[in-house]
Coordinates of C-alpha atoms in Angstrom, one line a residue:
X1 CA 9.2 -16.2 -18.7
X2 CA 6.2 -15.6 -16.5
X3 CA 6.1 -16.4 -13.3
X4 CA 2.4 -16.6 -12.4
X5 CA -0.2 -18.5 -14.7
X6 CA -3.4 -17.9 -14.0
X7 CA -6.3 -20.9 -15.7
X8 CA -10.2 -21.4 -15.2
X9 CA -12.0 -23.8 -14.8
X10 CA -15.9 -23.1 -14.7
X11 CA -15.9 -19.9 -11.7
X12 CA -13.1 -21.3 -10.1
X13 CA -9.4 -19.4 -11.1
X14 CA -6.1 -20.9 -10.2
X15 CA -3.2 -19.2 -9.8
X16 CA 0.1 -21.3 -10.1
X17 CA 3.4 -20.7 -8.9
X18 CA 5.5 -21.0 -12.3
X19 CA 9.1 -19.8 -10.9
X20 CA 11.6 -22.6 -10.5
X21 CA 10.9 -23.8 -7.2
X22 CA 8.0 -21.5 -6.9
X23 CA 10.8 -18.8 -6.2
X24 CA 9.8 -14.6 -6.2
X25 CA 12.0 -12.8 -7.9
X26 CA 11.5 -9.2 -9.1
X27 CA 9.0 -9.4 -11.8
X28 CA 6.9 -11.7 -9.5
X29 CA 5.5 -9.0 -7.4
X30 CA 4.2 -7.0 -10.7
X31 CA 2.9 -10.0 -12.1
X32 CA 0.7 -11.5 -9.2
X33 CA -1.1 -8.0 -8.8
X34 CA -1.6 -8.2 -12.9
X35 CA -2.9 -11.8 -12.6
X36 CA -4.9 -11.1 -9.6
X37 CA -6.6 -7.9 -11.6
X38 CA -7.6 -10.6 -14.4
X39 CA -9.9 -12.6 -12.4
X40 CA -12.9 -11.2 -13.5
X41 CA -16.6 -12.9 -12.4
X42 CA -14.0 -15.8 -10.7
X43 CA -15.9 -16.5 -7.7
X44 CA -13.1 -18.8 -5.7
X45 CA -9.4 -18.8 -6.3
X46 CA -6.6 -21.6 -5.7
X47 CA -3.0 -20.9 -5.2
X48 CA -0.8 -23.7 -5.6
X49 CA 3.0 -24.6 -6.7
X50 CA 4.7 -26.8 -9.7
X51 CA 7.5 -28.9 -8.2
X52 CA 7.3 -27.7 -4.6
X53 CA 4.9 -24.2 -3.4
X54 CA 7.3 -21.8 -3.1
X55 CA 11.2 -21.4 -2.1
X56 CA 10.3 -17.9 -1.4
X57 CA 11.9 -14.9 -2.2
X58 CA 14.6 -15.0 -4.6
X59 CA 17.5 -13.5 -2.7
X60 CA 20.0 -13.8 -5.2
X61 CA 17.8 -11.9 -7.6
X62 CA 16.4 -9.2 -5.3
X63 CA 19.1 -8.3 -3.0
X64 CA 21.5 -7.1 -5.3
X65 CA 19.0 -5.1 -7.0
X66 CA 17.7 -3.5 -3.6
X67 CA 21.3 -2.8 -2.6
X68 CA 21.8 -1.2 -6.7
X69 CA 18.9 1.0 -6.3
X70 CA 19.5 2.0 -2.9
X71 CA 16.2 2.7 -2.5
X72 CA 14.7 -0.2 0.1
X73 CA 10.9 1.3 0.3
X74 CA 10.9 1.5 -3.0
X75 CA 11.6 -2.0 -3.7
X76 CA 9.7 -3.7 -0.9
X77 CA 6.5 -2.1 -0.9
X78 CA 5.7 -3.3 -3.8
X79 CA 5.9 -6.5 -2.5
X80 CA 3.9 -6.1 0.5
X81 CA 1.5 -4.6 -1.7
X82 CA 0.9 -7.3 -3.5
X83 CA 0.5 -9.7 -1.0
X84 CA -1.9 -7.0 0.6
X85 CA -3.9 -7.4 -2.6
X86 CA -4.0 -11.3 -2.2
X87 CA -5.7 -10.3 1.4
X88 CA -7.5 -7.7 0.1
X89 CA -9.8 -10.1 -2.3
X90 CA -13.3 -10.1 -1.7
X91 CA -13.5 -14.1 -3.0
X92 CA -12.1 -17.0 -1.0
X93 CA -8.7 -17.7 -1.6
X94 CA -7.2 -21.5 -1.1
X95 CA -3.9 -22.1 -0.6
X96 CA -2.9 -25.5 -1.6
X97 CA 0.9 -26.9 -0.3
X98 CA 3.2 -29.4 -1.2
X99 CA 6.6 -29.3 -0.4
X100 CA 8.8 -26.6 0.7
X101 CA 6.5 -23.4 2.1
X102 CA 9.4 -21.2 2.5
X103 CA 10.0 -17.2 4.0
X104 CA 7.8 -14.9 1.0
X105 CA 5.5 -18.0 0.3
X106 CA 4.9 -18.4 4.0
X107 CA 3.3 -15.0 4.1
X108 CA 1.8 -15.6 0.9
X109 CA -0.3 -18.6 2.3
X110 CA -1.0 -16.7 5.3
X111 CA -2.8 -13.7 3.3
X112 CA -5.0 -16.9 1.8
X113 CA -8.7 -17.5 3.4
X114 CA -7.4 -21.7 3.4
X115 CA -4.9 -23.7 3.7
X116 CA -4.6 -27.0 2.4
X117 CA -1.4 -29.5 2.3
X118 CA 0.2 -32.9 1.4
X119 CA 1.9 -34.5 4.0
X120 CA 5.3 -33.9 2.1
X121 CA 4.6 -30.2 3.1
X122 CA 7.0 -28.3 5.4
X123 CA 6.8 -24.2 6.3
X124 CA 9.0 -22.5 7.4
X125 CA 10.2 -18.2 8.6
X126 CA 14.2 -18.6 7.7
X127 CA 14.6 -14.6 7.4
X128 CA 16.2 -14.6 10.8
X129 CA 18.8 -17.0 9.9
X130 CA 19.6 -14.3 7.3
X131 CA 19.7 -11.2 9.7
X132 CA 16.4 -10.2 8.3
X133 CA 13.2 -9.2 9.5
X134 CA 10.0 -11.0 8.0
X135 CA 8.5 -7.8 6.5
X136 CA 5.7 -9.1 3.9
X137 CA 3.0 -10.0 6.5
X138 CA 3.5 -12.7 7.9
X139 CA 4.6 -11.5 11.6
X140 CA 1.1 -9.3 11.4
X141 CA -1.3 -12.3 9.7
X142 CA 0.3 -15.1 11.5
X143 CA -0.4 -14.5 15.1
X144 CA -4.2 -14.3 14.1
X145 CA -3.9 -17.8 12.7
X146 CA -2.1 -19.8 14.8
X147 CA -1.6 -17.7 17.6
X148 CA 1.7 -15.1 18.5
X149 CA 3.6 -18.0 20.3
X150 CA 3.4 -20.2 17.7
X151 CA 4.2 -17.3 15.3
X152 CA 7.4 -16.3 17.5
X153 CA 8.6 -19.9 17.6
X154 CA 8.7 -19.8 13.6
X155 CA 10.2 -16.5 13.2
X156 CA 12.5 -16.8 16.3
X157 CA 13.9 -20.1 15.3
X158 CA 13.6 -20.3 11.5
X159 CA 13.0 -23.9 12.0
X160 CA 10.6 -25.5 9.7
X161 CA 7.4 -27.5 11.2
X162 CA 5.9 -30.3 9.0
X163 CA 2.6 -30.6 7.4
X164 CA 1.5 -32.2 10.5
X165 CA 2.6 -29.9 13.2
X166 CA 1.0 -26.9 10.5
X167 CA -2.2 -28.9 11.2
X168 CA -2.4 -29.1 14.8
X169 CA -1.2 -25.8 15.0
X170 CA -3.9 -24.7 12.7
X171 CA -1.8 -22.9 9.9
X172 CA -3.7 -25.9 7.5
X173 CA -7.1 -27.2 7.6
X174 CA -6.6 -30.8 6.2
X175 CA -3.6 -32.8 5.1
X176 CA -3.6 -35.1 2.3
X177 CA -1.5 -38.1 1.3
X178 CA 0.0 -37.0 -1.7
X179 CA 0.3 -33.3 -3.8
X180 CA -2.5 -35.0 -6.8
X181 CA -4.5 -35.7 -3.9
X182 CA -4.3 -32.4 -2.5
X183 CA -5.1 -30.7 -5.7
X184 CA -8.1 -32.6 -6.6
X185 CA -8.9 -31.4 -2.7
X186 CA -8.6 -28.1 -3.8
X187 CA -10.4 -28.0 -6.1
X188 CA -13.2 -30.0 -4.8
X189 CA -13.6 -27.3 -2.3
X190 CA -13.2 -24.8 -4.5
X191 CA -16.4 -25.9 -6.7
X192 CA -18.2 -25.8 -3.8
X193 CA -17.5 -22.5 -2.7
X194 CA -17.9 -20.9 -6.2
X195 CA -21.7 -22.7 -5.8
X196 CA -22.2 -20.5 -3.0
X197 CA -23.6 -16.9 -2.7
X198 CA -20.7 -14.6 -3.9
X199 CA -22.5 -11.7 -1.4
X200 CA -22.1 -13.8 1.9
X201 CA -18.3 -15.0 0.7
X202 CA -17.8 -11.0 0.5
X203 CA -19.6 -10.1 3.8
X204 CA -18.5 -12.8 5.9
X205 CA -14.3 -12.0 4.0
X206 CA -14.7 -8.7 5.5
X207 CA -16.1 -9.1 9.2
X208 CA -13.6 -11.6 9.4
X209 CA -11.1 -9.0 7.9
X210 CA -12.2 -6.0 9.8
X211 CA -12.3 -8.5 13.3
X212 CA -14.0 -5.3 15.3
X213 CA -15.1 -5.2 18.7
X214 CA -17.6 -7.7 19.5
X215 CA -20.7 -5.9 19.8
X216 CA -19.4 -3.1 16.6
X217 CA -18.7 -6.6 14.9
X218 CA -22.3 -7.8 15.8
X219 CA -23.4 -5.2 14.4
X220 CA -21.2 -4.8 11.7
X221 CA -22.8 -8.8 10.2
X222 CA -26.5 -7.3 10.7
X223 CA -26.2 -4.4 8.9
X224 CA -24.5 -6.5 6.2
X225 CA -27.1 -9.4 6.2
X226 CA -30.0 -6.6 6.3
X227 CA -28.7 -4.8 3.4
X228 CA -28.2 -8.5 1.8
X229 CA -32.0 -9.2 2.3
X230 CA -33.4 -6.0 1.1
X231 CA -31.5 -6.5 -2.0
X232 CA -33.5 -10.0 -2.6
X233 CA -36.4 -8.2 -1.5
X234 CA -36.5 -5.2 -4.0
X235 CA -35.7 -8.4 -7.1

């Protein structure tokens, strides 16, 4: 049984969580990267859950076969790589919550461009409470959201913060009543952004991405916007 599906509707792609509980377990992170690489001319991607987002890695499953290979690299950068390749996607990605956001699906949502939630939403960093590092992203992509207090305070703790607290804090955008709401909200914004020039989504992805030194990041948007206009010129 698959545990991605990936659907389309117009030039907008949606990738859904398909696990039980939206859980990872091994043949998760070989599938995302495969759904990922079968988005063709999608110009705007929504992630999203069934009956919650994500319980996050499956433990059960993917200890026991780290601990049988013996070979902990080789099992985890797989994993990072793929939620590299979520980062790595020159279209916007959405992320859209409800319910539990847990551990892996944390740092899954934080390698998204947005973040959308219902206000049944909690998130939460638990990998401490399991004398574990957070090793998929999270502790790098986090502190550029929400700042490396806020960051520490979920890793540190493990504690979960509510779709309101996620929204002052910034980790979400808007918060909606209810998970149809929110997907409908999703989408919405994701037909708008599929409208838009698929050039200046990729241009402004990456100086956002590459977050360079103000004036080599000044620069870095004019030579991309300069290159953008002699291409309409030369039409």
């Amino acid at each position: 049984m698959s545990t991605v599906e990936l659907s389309r509707s117009g030039q907008a792609a949606t990738l859904t969580l398909t696990a039980k509980k939206g859980s990872m377990p091994p043949a998760f992170w070989q599938e995302l990267p495969q759904a990922l690489a079968e988005l063709g001319d999608a110009r705007v991607l929504v992630i999203r859950g069934q009956d919650i987002f994500s319980a996050g890695l499956d433990v059960k499953a993917t200890l026991p076969a780290i601990q049988q290979s013996g070979d902990f690299w080789g099992m985890v950068q797989p994993m990072q790589d793929a939620l590299n390749a979520v980062a790595a996607l020159d279209i916007p990605v959405i992320a859209a919550v409800h319910g539990h956001c847990i551990g892996a699906g944390l740092e899954l949502i934080a390698a998204c461009d947005l973040r959308l939630c219902s206000q049944d939403a909690s998130f939460s960093l638990p990998e401490v409470r399991l004398g574990l590092v957070a090793d998929l992203g999270g502790l790098q992509r986090l502190p550029g959201i929400i700042g490396r207090g806020r960051t520490a305070h979920l890793a540190l703790t493990g504690a979960p913060i509510d779709a309101r607290t996620a929204e002052r804090w910034g980790l979400v955008t808007g918060v909606l009543d209810t998970p149809p709401t929110l997907f409908a909200s999703a989408e919405a914004l994701a037909g708008q952004l599929a409208e838009l020039e698929p050039h200046a989504l990729k241009g402004t992805k990456q100086v956002l991405r590459d977050a360079l030194p103000l004036q080599e990041g000044l620069r870095q948007a004019g030579e991309w916007n300069a290159a953008a206009l002699k291409a309409q010129a030369d039409r």
